[in-house]
Coordinates of C-alpha atoms and ligand atoms in Angstrom, one line a residue:
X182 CA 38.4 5.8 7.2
X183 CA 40.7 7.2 10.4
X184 CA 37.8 9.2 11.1
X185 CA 35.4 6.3 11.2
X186 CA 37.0 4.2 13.0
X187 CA 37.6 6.8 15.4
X188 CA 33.7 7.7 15.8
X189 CA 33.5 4.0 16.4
X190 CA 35.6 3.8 19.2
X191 CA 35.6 7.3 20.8
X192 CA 32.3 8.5 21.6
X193 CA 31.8 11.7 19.9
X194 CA 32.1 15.1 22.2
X195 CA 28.6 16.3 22.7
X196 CA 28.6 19.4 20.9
X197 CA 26.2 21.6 19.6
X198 CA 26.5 22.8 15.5
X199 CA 24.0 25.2 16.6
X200 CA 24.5 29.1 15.8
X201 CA 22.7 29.4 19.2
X202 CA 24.1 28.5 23.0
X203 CA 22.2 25.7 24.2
X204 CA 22.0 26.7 27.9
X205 CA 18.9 24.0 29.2
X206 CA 20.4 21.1 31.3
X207 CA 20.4 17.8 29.5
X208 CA 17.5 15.7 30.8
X209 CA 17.3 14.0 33.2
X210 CA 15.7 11.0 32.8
X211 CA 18.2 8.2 30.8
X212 CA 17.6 4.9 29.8
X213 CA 17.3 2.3 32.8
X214 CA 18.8 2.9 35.8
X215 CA 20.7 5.7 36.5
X216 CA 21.4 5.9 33.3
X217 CA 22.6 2.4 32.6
X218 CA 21.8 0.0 30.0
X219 CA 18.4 -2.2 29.4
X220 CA 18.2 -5.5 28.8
X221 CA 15.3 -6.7 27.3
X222 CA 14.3 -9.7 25.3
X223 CA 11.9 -10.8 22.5
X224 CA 9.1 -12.3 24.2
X225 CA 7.1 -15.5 22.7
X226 CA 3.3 -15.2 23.6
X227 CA 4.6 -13.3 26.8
X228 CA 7.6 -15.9 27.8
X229 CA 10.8 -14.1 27.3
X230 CA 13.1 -15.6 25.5
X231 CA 16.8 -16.9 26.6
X232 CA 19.1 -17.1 23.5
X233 CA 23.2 -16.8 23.5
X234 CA 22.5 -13.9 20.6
X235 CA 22.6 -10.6 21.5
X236 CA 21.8 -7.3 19.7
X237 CA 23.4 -4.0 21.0
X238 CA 21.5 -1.1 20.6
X239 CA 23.9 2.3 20.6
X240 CA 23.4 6.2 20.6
X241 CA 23.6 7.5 17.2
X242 CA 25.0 10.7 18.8
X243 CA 27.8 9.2 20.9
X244 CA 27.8 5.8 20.3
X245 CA 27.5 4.4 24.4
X246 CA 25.4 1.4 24.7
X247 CA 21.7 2.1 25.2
X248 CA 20.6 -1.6 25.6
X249 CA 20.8 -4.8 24.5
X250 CA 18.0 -7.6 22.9
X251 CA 18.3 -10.9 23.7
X252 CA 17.1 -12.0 19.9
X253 CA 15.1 -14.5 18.4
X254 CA 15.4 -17.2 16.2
X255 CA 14.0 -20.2 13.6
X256 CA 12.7 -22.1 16.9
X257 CA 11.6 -19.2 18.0
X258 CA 9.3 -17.4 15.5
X259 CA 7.6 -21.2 15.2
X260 CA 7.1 -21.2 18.8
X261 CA 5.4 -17.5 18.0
X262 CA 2.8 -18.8 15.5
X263 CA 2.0 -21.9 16.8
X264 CA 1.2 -19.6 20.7
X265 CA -0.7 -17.8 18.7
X266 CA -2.8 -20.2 16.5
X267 CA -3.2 -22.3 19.9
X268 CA -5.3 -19.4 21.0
X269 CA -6.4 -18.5 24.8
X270 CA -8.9 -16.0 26.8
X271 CA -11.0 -14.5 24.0
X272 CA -11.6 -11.2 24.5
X273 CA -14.8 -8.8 24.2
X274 CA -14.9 -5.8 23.4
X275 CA -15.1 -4.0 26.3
X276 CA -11.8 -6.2 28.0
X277 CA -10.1 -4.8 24.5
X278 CA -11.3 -1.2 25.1
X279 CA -9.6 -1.9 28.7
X280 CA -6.3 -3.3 28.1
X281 CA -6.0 -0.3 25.4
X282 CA -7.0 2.2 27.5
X283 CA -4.9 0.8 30.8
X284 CA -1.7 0.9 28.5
X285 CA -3.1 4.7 27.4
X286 CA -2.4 5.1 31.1
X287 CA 0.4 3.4 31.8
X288 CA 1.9 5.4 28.8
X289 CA 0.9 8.5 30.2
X290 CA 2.3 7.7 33.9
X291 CA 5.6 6.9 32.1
X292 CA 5.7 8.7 29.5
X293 CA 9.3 10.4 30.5
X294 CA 10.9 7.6 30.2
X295 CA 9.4 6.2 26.9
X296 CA 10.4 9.4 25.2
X297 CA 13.9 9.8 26.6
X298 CA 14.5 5.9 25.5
X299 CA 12.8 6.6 22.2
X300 CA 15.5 9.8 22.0
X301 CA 18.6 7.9 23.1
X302 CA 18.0 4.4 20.5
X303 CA 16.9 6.7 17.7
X304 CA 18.7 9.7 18.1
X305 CA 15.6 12.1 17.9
X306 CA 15.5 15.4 19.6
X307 CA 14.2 14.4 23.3
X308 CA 11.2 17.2 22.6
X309 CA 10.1 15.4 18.9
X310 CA 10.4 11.8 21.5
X311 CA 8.3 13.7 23.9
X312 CA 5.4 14.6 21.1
X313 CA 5.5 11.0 19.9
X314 CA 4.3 9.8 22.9
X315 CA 1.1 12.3 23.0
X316 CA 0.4 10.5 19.5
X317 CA 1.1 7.3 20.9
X318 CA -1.5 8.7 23.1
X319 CA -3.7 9.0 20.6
X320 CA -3.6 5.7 18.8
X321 CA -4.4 3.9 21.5
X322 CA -7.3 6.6 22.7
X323 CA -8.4 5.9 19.1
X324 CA -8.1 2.2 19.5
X325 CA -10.0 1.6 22.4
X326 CA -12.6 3.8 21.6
X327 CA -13.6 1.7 18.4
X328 CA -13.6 -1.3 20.4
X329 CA -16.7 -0.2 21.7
X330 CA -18.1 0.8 18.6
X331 CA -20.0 -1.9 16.1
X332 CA -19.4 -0.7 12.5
X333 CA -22.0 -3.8 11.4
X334 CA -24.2 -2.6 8.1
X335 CA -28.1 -4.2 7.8
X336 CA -29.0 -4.5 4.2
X337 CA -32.9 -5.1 3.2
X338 CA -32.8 -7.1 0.4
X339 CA -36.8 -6.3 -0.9
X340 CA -35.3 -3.4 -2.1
X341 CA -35.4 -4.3 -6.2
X342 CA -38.4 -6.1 -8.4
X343 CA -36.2 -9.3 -7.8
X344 CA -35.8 -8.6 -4.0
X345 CA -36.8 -11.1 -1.0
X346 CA -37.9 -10.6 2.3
X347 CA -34.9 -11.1 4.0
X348 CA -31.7 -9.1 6.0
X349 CA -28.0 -9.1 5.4
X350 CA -25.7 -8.4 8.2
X351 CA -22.7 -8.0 8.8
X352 CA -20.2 -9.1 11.3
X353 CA -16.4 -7.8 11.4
X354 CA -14.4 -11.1 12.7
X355 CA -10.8 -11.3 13.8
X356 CA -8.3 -12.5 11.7
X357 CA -6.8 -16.1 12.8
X358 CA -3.0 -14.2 13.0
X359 CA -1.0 -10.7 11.5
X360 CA 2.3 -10.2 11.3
X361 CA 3.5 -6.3 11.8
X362 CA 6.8 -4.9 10.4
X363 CA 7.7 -1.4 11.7
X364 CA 10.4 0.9 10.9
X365 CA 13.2 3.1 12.5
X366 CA 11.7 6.7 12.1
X367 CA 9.2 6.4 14.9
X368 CA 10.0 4.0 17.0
X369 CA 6.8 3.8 19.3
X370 CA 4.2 5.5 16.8
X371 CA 4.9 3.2 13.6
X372 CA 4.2 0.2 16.3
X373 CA 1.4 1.3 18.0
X374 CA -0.2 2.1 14.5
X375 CA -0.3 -1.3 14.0
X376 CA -0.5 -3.3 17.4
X377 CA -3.4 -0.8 18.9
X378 CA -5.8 -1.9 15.8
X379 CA -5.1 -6.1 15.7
X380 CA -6.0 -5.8 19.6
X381 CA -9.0 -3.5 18.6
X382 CA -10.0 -6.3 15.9
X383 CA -9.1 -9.3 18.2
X384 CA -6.9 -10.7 16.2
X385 CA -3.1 -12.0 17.6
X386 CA -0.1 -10.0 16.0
X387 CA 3.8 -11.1 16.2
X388 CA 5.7 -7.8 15.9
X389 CA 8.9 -7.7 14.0
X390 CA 10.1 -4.0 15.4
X391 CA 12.8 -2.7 13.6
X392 CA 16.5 -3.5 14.9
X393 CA 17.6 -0.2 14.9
X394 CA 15.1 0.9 17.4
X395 CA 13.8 -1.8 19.1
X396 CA 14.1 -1.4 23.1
X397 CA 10.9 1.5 22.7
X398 CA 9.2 -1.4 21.1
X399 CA 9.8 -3.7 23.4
X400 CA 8.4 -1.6 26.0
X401 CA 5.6 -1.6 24.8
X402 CA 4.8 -4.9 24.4
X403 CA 5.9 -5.5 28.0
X404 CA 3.1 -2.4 29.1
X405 CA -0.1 -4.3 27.0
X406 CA 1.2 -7.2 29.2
X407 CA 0.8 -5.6 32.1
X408 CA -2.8 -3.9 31.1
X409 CA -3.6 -7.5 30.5
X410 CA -3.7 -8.5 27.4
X411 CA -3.7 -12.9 26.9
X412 CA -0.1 -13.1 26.3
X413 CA -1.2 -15.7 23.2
X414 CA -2.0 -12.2 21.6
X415 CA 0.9 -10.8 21.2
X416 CA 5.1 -11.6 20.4
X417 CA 8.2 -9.7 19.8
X418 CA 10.5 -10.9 17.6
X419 CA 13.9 -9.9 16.3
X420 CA 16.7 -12.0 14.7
X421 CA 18.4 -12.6 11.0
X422 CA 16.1 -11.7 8.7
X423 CA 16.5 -14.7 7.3
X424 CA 15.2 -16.5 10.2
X425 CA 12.3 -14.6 11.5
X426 CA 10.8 -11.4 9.5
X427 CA 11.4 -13.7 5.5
X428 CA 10.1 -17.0 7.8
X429 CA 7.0 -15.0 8.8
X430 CA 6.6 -13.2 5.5
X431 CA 6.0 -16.3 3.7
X432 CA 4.2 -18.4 6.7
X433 CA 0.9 -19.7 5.2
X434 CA -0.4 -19.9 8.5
X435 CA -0.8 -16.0 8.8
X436 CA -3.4 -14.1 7.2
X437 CA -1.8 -10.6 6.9
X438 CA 1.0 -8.9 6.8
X439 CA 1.3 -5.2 7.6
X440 CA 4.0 -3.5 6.4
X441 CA 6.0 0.0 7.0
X442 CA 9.2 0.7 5.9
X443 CA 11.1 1.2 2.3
X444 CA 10.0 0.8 -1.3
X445 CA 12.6 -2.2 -1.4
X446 CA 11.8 -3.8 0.8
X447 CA 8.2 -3.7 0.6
X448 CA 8.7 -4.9 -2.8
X449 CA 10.3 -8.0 -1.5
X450 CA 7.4 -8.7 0.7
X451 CA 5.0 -8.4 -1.8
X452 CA 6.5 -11.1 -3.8
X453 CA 7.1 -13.5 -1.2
X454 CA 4.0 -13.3 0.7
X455 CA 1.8 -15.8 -1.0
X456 CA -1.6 -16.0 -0.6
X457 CA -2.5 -13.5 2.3
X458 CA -3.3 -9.9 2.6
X459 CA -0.4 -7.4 2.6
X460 CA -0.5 -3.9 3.4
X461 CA 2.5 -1.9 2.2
X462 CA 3.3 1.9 3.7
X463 CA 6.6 2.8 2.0
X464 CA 8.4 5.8 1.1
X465 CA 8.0 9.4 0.3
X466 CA 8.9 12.6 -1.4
X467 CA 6.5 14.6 -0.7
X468 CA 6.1 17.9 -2.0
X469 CA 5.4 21.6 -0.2
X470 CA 4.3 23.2 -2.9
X471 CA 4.2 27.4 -2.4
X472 CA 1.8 29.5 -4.7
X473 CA 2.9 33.1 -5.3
X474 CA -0.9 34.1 -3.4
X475 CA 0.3 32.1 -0.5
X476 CA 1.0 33.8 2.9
X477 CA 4.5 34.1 3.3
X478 CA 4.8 33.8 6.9
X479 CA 2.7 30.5 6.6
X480 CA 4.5 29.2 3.7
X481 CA 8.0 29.9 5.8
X482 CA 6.8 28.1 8.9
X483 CA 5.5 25.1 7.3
X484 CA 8.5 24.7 4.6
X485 CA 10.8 24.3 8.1
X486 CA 8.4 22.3 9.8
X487 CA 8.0 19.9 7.0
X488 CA 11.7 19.6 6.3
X489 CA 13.4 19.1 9.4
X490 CA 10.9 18.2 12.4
X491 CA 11.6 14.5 13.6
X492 CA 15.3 15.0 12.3
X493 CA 13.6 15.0 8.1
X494 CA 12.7 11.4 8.7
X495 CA 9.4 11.2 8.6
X496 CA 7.7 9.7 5.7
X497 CA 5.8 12.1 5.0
X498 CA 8.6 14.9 5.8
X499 CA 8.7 17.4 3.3
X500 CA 11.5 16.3 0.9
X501 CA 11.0 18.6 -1.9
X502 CA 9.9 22.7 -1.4
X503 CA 8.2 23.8 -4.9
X504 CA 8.3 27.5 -5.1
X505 CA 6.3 29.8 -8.0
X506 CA 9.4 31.5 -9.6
X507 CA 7.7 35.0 -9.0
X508 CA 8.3 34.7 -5.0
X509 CA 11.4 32.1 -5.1
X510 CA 13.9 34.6 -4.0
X511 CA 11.6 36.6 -1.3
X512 CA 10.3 33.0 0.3
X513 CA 14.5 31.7 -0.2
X514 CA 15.9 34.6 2.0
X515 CA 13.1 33.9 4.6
X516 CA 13.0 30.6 4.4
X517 CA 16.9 30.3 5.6
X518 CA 16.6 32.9 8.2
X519 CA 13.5 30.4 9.7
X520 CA 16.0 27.7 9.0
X521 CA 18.7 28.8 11.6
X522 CA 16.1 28.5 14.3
X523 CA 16.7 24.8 14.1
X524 CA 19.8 24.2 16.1
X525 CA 20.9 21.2 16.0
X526 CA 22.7 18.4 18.7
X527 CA 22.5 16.4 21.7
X528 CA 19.7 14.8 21.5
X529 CA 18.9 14.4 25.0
X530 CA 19.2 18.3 24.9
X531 CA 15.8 19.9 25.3
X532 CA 17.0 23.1 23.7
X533 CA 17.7 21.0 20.9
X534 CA 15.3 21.2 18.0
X535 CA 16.9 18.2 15.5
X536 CA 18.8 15.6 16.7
X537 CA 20.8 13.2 14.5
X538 CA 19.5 10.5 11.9
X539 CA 19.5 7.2 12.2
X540 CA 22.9 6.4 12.0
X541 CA 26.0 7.2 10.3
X542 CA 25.6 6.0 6.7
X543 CA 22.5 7.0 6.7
X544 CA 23.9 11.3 7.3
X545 CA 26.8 10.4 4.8
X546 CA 24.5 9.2 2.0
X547 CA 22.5 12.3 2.8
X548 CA 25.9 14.3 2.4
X549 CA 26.8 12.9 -0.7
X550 CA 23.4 13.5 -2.6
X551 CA 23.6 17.3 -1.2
X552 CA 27.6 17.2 -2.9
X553 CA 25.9 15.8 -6.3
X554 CA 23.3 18.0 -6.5
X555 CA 26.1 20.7 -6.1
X556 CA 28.1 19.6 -9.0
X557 CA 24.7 19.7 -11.1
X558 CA 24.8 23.3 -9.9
X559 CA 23.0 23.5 -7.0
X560 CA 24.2 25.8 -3.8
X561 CA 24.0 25.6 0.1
X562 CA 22.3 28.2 1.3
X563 CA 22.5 26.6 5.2
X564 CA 23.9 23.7 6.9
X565 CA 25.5 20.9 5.2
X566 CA 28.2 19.8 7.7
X567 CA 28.0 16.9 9.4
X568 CA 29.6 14.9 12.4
X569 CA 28.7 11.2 12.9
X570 CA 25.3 10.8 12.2
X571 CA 24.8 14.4 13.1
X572 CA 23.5 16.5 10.1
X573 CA 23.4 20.1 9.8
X574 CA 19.7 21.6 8.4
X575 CA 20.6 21.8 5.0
X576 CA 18.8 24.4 2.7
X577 CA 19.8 23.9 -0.7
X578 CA 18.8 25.7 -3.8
X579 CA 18.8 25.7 -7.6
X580 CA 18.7 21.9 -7.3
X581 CA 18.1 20.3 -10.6
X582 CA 14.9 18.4 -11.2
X583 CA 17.1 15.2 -11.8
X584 CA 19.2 15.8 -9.3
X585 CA 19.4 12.3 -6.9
X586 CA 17.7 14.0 -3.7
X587 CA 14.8 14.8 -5.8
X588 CA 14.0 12.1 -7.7
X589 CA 14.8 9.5 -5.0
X590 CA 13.7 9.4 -1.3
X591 CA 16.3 11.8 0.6
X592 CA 15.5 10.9 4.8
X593 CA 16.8 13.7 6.7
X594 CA 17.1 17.5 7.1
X595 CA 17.4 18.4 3.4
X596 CA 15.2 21.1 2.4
X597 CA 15.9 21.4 -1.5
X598 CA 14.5 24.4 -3.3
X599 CA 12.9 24.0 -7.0
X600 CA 11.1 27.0 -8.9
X601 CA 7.9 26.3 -11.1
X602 CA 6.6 28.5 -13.6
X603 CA 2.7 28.2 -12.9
X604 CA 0.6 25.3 -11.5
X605 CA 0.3 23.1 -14.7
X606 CA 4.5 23.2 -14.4
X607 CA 4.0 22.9 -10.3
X608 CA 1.1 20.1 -11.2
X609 CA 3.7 18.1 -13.1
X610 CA 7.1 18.4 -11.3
X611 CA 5.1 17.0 -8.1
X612 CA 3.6 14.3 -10.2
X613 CA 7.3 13.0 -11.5
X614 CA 8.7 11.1 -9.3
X615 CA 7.8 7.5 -8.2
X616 CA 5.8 8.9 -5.0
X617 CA 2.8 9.3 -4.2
X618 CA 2.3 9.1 -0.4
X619 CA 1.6 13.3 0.5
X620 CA 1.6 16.6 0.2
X621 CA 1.3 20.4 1.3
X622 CA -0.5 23.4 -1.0
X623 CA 0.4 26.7 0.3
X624 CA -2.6 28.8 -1.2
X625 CA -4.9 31.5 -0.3
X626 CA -6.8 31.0 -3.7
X627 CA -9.8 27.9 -3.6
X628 CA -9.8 27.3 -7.2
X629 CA -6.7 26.6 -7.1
X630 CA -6.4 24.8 -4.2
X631 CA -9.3 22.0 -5.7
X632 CA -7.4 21.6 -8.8
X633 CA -4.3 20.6 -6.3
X634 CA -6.3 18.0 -4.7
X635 CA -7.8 16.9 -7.9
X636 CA -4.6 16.3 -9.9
X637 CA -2.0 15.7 -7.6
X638 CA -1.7 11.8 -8.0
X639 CA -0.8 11.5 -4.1
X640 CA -2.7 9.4 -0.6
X641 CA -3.2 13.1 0.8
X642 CA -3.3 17.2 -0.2
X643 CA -3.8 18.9 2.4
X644 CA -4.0 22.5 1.7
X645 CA -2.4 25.3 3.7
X646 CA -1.0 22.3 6.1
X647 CA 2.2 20.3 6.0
X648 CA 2.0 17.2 3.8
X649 CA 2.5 15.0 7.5
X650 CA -0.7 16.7 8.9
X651 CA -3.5 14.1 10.6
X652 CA -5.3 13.2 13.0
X653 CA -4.5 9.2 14.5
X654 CA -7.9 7.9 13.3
X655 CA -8.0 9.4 10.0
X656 CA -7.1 7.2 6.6
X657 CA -3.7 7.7 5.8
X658 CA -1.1 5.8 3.0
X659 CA 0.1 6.2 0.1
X660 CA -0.1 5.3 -4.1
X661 CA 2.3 4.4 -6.8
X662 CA 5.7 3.5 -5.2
X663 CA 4.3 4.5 -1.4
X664 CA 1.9 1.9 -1.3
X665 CA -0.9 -0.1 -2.5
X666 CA -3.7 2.2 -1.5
X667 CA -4.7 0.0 1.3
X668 CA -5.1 3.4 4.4
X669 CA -3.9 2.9 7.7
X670 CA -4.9 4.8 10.6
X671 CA -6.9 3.3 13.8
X672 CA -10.0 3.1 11.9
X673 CA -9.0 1.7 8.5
X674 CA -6.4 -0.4 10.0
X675 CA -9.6 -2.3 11.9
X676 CA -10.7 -3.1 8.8
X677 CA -7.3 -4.6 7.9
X678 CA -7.0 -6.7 10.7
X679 CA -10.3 -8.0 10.3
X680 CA -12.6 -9.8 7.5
X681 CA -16.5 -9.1 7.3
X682 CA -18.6 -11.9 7.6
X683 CA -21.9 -11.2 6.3
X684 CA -25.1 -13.9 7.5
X685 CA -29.3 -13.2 5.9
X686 CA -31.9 -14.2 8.1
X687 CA -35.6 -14.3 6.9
X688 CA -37.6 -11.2 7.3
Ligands
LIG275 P1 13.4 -0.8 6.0 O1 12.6 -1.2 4.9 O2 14.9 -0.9 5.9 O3 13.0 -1.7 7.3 C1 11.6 -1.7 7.8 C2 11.5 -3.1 8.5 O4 11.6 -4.1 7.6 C3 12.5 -3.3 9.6 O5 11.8 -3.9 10.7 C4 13.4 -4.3 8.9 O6 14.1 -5.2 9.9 C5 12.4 -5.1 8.1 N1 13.0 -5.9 7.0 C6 14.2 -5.7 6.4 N2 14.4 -6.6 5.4 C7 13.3 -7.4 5.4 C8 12.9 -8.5 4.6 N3 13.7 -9.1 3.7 N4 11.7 -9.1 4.9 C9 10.9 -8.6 5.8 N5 11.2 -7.5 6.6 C10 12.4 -7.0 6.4 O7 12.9 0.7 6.4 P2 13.6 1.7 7.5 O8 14.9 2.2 7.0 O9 13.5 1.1 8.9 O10 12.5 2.9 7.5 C11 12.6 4.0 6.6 C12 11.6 3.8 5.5 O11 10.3 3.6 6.0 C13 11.6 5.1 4.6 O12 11.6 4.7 3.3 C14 10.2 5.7 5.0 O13 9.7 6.5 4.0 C15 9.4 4.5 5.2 N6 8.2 4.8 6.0 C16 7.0 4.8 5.4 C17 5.8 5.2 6.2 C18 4.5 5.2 5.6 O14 3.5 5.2 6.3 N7 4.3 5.2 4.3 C19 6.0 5.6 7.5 C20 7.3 5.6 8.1 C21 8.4 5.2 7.3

């Protein structure tokens, strides 16, 4: 307790748990300033909003104050919908395809200072912030590129003995209003995933960011804006739960919402939605599973890639590393050597390579499932001590298929190590848990290979790749417990924001 109240009131020295000297200069862009807080609001239909409630957003390294967000409430997220539902400038597709593509450039002239805010509210190594922004990229590349593109289908309909001479068409229409709920783990990807597509579709969107990371969101809002998006089009909102996300959940006024975060909550939402679409991306435990034909070197680098890039928190991080028992102790010995390379620290650091997670609670529930799976008789092979919400890579084998980390969703650097006897065992060991978003198939063999992406009961396999692999316009999401089977990604998510009208016309 004496040491929690001391992280809370002493900011923590920035060391380095690293084996390695760090010896790159912090960089040099902070948040605001010179380095001084933001203050940003929630904005309705582009108005910002002037409350008396404030959030504060702090460093999960040190604990200074990033920013604050002046936050929303009741009044507030009614004023949202009703903006929204009033309506204003209609745009075509090619206005979309420019207000996309201007905030593409806007991102890209600042794209400095999105990823060293994105590394200082969320704690992520400044170089993973820095490679979130080229996805960011990306979606919106993605985005505006479908704007000009008309996925309408013609159907003849003399085409049976009962047929007519006639055509069906169809039309892709905007929705009349979407919700978006986003997430911690990337704070300008997970909301670009879903504002990029709603402007893509036409349809207005209030984003509920999450309130852990919400100044990179808000920044982004502010650049579509300034690209010139109707502000009708667009809110940001953030306030009790209870007073804006659950109020918008269960609105009847809005058509969809579009959901990514945990299996709980998702859950929730699904209940309380009503009568509207949903679309549910929830958690992971993805698997990395290692045949004994693999290449080793391969199977190394994408083990350590897959655990601990973005800090472990990444939905579809690798969570659990299924090894053929014949090559467990060869791939174990290299795997920790590869581990060491991932030094971990300030954040801001750019010889850094995994900053911290989230927050505290979040690295001391992480700590404790590592200790459990100890007393069921696993051992640290790496890592393992923590400071703050600083976490140590932690390579851990002989961990019991039972064991908490496994069976549950573990987000962070835990890279757990389980042995399987031959791929019906491998098969059904990835197929236990309540997952099914990912995963990875070290291989060199293609029969086996095809049976993986036949009978894993997963959203993705993608062989010889880490289970996170894909490109921004390809489907992506999840079954079972990590979602309804609804994809995401620019293309599918079009279709989500959108409903198909379909009209016949003599022929
Ligand atoms: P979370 O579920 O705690 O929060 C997500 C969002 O939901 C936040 O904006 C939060 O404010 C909001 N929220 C909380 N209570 C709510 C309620 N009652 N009604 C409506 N909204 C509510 O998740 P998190 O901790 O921010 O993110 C981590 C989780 O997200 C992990 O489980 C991770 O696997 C998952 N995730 C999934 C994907 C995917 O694509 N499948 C991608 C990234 C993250």
């Amino acid at each position: 307790m004496t040491f929690l109240i001391l992280l809370l009131t002493e900011p923590i020295k920035p060391v380095t748990m690293s084996t390695q000297e760090n010896t790159i200069a912090p960089a040099a862009i902070e948040p605001g300033q010179n380095g001084k807080p933001l203050h940003l609001h929630c904005y309705v239909a582009g108005r910002k909003i002037n409350t008396e409630n404030k959030l504060s957003v702090n460093s999960p390294y040190d604990r200074r104050l990033i920013g604050t967000v002046t936050l929303a409430g009741i009044k507030e997220t009614n004023e949202a919908v009703e903006a929204a539902l009033k309506g204003g400038k209609t745009l075509n597709r090619y206005e979309r395809y420019s207000v996309l593509d201007k905030t593409r450039q806007l991102l890209i002239k600042r794209k400095e200072e999105i990823a060293s805010l994105i590394s200082a509210e969320s704690g992520l190594a400044i170089r993973e912030a820095r490679y979130e922004t080229g996805r960011a990229h990306d979606v919106l590349m993605f985005a505006a590129m479908e704007c000009l593109k008309d996925d309408g289908q013609v159907f003849s309909c003399d085409i049976s003995p009962s047929g007519k001479s006639r055509k069906i068409i169809t039309l892709r229409e905007p929705l009349k209003l979407a919700v978006a709920i986003t997430p911690f783990n990337h704070p300008l990807n997970q909301v670009v995933h879903k504002i990029a597509p709603a402007i893509a579709s036409g349809t207005p969107v209030i984003l509920k960011p999450s309130e852990k990371t919400p100044l990179t969101a808000i920044r982004l809002v502010e650049f579509l804006y300034e690209a010139g998006l109707p502000p009708y089009m667009l809110s940001v909102l953030l306030g009790p739960t209870s007073e804006v996300a659950e109020q918008l959940v269960k609105d009847n006024r809005i058509d969809l919402v579009s959901f990514t975060g945990s299996v709980a909550v998702g859950k929730h939402i699904a209940s309380t939605a009503g009568y509207k679409k949903v679309i549910l991306e929830l958690g992971g435990n993805d698997p990395l599973i290692i045949l004994e034909d693999a290449s080793m070197d391969l199977a190394v680098t994408l083990a350590a890639e897959g655990s601990f890039r973005n800090s472990g928190q990444r939905c579809t991080a690798v969570k659990r590393i299924l090894v053929q028992e014949s090559i467990r102790e060869v791939f174990t010995k290299r795997f920790v050597e590869k581990a060491k390379e991932y030094t971990c620290g300030d954040p801001a650091d750019p010889a850094t390579v995994v900053g911290t997670v989230i927050d505290e609670p979040a690295a001391i529930y992480l700590e404790e499932v590592t200790k459990k799976a100890v007393a069921q008789g696993a051992t640290i092979l790496l890592g393992g001590r923590r400071k703050g919400a600083l976490l140590e890579p932690t390579v851990i084998t002989d961990v019991p298929r039972n064991a908490q980390m496994i069976v549950e969703e573990s987000f962070g650097p835990l890279a757990p190590i389980l042995g399987f006897k031959d791929i019906d065992d491998a098969i059904a060991l990835s197929n236990a848990t309540a997952f099914g978003l990912s995963s990875g198939v070290v291989t060199n063999n293609m029969e086996h290979a095809i049976r993986f992406v036949k009978e894993l009961k997963v959203g993705t396999v993608n062989i010889n790749e880490v289970p996170g692999y894909r490109v921004e316009n390809s489907p992506f999401g999840g079954i079972k417990d990590s979602g309804l089977g609804i994809k995401e990604g620019v293309i599918e998510a079009i279709k989500c924001f959108s409903f198909i009208k379909t009209f016949s016309i003599p022929w």
